[in-house]
Tab-separated table of C-alpha atoms in Angstrom:
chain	number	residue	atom	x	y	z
D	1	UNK	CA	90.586	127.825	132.999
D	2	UNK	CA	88.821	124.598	134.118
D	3	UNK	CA	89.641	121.633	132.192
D	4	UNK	CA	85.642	120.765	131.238
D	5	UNK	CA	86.127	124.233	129.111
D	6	UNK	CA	88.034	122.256	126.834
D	7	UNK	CA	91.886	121.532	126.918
D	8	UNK	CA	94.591	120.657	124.593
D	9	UNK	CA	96.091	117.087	123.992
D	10	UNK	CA	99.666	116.122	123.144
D	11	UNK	CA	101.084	113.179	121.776
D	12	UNK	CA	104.889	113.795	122.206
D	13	UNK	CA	107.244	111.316	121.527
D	14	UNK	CA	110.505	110.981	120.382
D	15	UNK	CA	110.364	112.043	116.551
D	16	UNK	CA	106.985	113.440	116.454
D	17	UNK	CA	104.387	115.438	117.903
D	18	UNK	CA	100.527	115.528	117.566
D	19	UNK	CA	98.674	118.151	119.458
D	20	UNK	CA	94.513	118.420	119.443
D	21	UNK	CA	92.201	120.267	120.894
D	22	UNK	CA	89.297	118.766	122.843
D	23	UNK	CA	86.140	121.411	123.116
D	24	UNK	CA	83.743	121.125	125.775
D	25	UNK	CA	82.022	118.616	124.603
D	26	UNK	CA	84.768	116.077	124.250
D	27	UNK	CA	85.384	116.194	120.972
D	28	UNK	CA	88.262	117.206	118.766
D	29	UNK	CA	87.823	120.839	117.174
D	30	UNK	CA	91.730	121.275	115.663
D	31	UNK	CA	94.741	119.334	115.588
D	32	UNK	CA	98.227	119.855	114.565
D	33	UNK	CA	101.143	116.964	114.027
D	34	UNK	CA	104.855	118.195	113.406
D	35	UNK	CA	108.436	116.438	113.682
D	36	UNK	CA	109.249	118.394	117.247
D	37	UNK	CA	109.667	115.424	119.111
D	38	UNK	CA	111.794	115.897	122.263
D	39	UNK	CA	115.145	114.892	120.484
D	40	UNK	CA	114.593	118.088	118.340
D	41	UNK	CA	114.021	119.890	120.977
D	42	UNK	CA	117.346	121.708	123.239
D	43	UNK	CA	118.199	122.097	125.798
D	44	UNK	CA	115.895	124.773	128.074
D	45	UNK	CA	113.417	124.741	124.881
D	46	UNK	CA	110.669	123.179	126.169
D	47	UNK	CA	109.028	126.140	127.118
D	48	UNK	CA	109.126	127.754	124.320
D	49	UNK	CA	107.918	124.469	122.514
D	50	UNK	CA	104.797	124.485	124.404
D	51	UNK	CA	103.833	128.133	123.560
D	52	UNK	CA	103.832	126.958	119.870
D	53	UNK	CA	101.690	124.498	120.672
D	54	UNK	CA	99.203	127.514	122.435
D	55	UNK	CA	99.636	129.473	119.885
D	56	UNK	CA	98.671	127.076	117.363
D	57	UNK	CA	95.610	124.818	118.978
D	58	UNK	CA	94.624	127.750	121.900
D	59	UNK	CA	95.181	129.032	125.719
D	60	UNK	CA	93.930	126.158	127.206
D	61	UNK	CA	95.285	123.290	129.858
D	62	UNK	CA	97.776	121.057	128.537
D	63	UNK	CA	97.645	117.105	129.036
D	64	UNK	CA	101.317	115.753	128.052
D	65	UNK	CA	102.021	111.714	127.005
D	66	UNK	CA	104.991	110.136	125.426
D	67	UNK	CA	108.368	110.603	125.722
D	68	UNK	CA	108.091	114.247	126.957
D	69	UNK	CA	107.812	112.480	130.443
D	70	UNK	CA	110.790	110.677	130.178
D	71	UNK	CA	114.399	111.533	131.607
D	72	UNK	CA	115.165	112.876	128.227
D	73	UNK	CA	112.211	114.435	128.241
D	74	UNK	CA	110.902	118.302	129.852
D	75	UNK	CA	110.091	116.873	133.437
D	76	UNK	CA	110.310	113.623	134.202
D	77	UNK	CA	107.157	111.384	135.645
D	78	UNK	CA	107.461	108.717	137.203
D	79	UNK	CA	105.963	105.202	136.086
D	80	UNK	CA	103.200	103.657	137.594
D	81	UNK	CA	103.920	100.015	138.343
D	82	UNK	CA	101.919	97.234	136.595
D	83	UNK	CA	99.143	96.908	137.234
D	84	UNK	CA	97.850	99.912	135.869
D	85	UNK	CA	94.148	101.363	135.367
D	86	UNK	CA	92.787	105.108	134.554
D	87	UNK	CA	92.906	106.321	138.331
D	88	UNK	CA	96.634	104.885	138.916
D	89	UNK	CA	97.603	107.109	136.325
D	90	UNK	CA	94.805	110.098	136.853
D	91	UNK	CA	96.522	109.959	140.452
D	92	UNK	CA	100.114	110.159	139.595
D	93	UNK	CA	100.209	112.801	136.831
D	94	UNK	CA	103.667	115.223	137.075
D	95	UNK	CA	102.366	119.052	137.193
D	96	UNK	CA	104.926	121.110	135.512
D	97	UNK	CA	102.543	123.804	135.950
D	98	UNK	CA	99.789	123.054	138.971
D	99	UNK	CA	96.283	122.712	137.331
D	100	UNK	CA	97.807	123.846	134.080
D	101	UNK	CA	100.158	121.685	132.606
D	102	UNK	CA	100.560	117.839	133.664
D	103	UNK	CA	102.373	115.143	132.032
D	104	UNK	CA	100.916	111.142	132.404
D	105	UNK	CA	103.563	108.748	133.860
D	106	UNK	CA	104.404	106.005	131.804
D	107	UNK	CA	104.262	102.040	132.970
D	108	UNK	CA	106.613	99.545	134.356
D	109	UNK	CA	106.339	95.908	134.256
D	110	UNK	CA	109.029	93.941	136.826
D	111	UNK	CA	108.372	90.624	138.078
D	112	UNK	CA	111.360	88.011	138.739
D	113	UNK	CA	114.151	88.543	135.966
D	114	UNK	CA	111.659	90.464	133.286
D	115	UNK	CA	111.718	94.568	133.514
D	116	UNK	CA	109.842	96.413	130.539
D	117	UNK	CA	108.730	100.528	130.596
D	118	UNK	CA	106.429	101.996	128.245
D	119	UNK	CA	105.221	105.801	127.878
D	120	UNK	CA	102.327	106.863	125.830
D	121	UNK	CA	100.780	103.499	124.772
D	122	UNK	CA	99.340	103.331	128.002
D	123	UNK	CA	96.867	106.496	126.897
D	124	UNK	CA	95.668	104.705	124.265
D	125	UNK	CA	94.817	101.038	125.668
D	126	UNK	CA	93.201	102.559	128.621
D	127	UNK	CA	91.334	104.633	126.596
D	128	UNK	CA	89.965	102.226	124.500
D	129	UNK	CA	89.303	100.143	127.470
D	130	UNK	CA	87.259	103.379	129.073
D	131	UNK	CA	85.492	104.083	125.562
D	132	UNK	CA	84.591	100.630	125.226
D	133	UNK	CA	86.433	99.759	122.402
D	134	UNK	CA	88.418	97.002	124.140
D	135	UNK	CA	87.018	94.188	126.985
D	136	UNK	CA	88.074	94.570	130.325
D	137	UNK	CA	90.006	91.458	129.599
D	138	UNK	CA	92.129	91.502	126.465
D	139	UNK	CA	95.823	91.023	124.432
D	140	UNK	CA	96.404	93.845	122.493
D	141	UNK	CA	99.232	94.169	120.267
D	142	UNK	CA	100.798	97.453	119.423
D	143	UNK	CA	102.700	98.135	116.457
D	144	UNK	CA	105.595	100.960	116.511
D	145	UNK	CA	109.169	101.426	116.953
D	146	UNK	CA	108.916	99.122	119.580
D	147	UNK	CA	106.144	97.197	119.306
D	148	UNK	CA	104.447	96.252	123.051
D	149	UNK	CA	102.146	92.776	123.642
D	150	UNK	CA	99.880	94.073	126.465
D	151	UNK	CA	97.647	91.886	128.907
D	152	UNK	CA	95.053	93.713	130.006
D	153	UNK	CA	93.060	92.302	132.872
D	154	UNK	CA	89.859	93.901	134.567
D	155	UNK	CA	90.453	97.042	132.661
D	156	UNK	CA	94.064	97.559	133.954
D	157	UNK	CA	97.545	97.014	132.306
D	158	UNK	CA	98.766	93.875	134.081
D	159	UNK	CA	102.049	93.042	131.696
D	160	UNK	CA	103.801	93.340	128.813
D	161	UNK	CA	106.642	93.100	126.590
D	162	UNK	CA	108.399	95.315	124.128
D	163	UNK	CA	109.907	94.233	120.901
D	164	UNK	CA	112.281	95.872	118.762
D	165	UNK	CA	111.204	94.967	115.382
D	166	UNK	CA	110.143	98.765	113.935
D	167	UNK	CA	113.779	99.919	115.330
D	168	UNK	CA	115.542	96.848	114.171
D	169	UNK	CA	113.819	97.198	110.894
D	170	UNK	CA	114.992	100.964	110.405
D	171	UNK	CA	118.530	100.273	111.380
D	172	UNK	CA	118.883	97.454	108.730
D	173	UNK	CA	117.846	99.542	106.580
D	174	UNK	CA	119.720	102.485	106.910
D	175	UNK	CA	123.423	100.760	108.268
D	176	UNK	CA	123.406	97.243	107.691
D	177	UNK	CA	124.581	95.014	104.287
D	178	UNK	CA	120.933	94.501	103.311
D	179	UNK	CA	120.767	98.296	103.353
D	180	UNK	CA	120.249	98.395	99.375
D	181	UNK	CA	117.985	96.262	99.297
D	182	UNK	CA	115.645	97.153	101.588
D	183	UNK	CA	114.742	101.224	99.969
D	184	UNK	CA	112.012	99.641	98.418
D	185	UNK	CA	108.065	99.951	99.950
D	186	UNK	CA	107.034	96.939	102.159
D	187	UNK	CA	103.320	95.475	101.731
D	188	UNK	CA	101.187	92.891	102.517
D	189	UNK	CA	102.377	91.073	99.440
D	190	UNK	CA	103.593	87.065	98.473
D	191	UNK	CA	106.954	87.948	99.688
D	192	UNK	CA	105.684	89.136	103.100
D	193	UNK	CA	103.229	86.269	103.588
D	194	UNK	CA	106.217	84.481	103.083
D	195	UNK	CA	108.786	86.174	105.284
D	196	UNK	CA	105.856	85.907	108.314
D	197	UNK	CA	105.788	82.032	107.654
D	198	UNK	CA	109.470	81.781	107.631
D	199	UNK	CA	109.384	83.714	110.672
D	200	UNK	CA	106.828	81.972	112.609
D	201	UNK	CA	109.100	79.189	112.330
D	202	UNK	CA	111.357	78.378	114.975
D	203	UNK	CA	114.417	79.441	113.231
D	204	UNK	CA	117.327	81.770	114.013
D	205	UNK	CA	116.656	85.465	113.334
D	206	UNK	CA	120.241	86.718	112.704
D	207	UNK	CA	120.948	83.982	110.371
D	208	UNK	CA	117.689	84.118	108.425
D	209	UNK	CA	118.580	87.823	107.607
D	210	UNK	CA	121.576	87.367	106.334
D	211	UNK	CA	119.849	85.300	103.634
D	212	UNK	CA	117.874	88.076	102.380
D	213	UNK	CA	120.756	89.096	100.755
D	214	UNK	CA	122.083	85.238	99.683
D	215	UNK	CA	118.678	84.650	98.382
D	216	UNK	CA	119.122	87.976	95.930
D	217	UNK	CA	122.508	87.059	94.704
D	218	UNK	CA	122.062	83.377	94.225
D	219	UNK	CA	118.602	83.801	92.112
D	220	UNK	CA	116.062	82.456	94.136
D	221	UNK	CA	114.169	85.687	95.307
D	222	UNK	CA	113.878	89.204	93.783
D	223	UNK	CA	116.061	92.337	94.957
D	224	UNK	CA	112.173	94.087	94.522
D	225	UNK	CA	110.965	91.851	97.431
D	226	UNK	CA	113.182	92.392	99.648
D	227	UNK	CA	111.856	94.892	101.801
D	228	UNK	CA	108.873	92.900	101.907
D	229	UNK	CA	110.062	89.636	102.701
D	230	UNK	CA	112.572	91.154	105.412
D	231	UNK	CA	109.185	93.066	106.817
D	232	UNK	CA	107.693	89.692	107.020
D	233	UNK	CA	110.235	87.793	108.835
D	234	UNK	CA	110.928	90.476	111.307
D	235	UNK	CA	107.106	91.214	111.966
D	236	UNK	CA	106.379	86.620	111.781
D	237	UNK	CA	109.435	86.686	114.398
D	238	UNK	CA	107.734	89.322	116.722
D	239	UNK	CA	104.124	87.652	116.792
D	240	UNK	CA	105.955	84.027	117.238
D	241	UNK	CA	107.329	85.969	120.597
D	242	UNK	CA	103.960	87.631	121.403
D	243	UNK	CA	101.634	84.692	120.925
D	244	UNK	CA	103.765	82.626	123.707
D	245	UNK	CA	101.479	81.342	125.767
D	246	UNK	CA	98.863	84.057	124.737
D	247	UNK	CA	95.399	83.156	125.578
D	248	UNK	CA	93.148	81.716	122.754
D	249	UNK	CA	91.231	84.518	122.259
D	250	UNK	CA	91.025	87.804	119.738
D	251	UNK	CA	94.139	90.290	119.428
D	252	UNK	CA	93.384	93.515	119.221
D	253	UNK	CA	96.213	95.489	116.798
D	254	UNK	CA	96.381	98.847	118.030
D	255	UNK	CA	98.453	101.673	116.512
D	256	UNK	CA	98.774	103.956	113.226
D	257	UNK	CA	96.434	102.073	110.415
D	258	UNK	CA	100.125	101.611	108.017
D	259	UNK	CA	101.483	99.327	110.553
D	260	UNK	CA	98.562	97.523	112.382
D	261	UNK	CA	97.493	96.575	108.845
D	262	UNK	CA	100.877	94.513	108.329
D	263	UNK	CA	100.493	93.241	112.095
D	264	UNK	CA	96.937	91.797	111.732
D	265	UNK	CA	97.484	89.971	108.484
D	266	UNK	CA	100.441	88.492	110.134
D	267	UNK	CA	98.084	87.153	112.588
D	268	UNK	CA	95.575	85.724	110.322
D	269	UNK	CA	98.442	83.926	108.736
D	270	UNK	CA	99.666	83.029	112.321
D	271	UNK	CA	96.145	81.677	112.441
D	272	UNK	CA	94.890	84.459	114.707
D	273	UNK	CA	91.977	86.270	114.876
D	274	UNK	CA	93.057	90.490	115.215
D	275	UNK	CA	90.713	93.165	114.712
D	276	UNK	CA	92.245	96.909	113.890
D	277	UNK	CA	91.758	99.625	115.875
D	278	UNK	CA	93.191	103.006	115.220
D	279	UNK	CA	95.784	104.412	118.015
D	280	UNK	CA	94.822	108.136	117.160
D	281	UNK	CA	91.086	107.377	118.073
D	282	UNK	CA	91.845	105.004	121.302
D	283	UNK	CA	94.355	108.114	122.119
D	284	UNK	CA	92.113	111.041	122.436
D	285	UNK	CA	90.136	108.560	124.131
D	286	UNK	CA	92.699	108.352	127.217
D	287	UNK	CA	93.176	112.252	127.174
D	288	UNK	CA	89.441	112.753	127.432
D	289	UNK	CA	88.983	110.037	130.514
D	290	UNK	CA	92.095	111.230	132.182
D	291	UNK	CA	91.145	115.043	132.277
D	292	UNK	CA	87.695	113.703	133.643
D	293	UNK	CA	89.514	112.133	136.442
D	294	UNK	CA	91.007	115.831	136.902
D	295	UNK	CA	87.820	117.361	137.420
């Protein structure tokens, strides 16, 4: 079946999985989102993983991005060095099945002592680049597990750097002391505004969280904040890191609306303009430009 008939999307990483199917036309006509990601998945399952997804979105070709392309993954594909357009990575996808089934390689940034990978964010900025959503020059900040600050120049990936803040955040939460105190929701709230400012100071992260907890005990902030305050100072800590000599110009947040939300209000308090943009949109963007490429 030719790809301009319509083909089916996936979204794979390591927790989750969103499929969708693209008609004809280039627009999405069903879509499906489950917790499969590859860590659920065992070993010699990936087969049978990906008639689930045909038997739940269609019989049609498969384009594959995320962490199903990594060397935990179903096949591995290689990444394309930095830098890094549309036809670098319509060029090297991994055919697990020729014409059928491909997989997008993910990116690599290496220059002098820094080394960074990424799989599946490149989709979506070079989407939104190819839909117009982006410049050709731009800083886009994505929000995640392990949130990425992304130079994009003439329309191609050209650097980046990957944070740990979502992961760091999760494991504090689930093994550390602050652990109890941290159950609680995180917003945009007082307490956040003022973890970001603490965090946008040039102050040591490892002691600062410690005095979440001090803070509690000794009266001067509320066990109920917590989670909010901690969100802030991890997430002020991150964009004191990103904005490092980042050019003076708009930041687009890209990612899942709950967590770019938290991102671009950092910013503004950071002093930054940011602008939203939704990750599923720029996503299915990529996967529509790409499977042009394959034509």
């Amino acid at each position: 079946m030719r790809w301009a008939e319509g083909f089916i999307a996936v979204d794979w990483g390591t927790t989750n999985r969103r499929g969708y199917r693209i008609g004809a036309d280039g627009r999405m006509t069903d879509e499906m989102e489950d917790g499969k990601g590859i860590l659920s998945v065992g070993e010699g399952g990936f087969e049978a993983a990906v008639r689930e997804l045909r038997e739940r979105l269609g019989d049609l070709p498969l384009l594959m991005a995320g962490m199903v392309g990594s060397n935990r993954g179903w096949v591995e594909a290689p990444y394309v060095p930095c830098p890094a357009g549309l036809p670098e990575l319509a060029a090297s996808l991994k055919w697990v099945e020729p014409e059928r089934i491909a997989i997008v390689p993910g990116v690599s940034f290496d220059k002098d002592d820094a080394a960074d990978v990424m799989r599946g964010e490149e989709t979506q900025i070079l989407g939104a680049f190819g839909e117009g959503l982006i410049p050709s020059d731009a800083l886009i900040c994505h929000p995640g597990t392990h949130n990425k600050w992304i130079s994009v120049e003439d329309g191609r990936i050209c650097s980046f750097r990957t944070i740990m803040t979502g992961e760091l955040f999760n494991l504090l939460k689930g093994h550390s002391i602050l652990a109890d105190l941290l159950q609680g929701p995180a917003a945009a709230d007082e307490a956040f505004e003022a973890g970001v400012r603490r965090g946008l100071e040039d102050e040591a992260l490892t002691a600062e969280l410690f005095s979440v907890r001090a803070r509690v005990l000794l009266g001067k902030a509320r066990r109920e904040d917590a989670a909010s305050y901690t969100s802030g100072l991890l997430i002020g800590t991150d964009v004191r890191t990103g904005l490092r000599s980042a050019p003076e110009t708009e930041i687009v947040v890209m990612g899942r609306p709950e967590l770019t939300s938290l991102f671009a209000a950092a910013l503004t308090i950071a002093g930054r303009a940011a602008r939203e943009l939704d990750g599923e949109e720029a996503f299915l963007a990529g996967a529509r430009h790409l499977a042009e490429l394959i034509q």
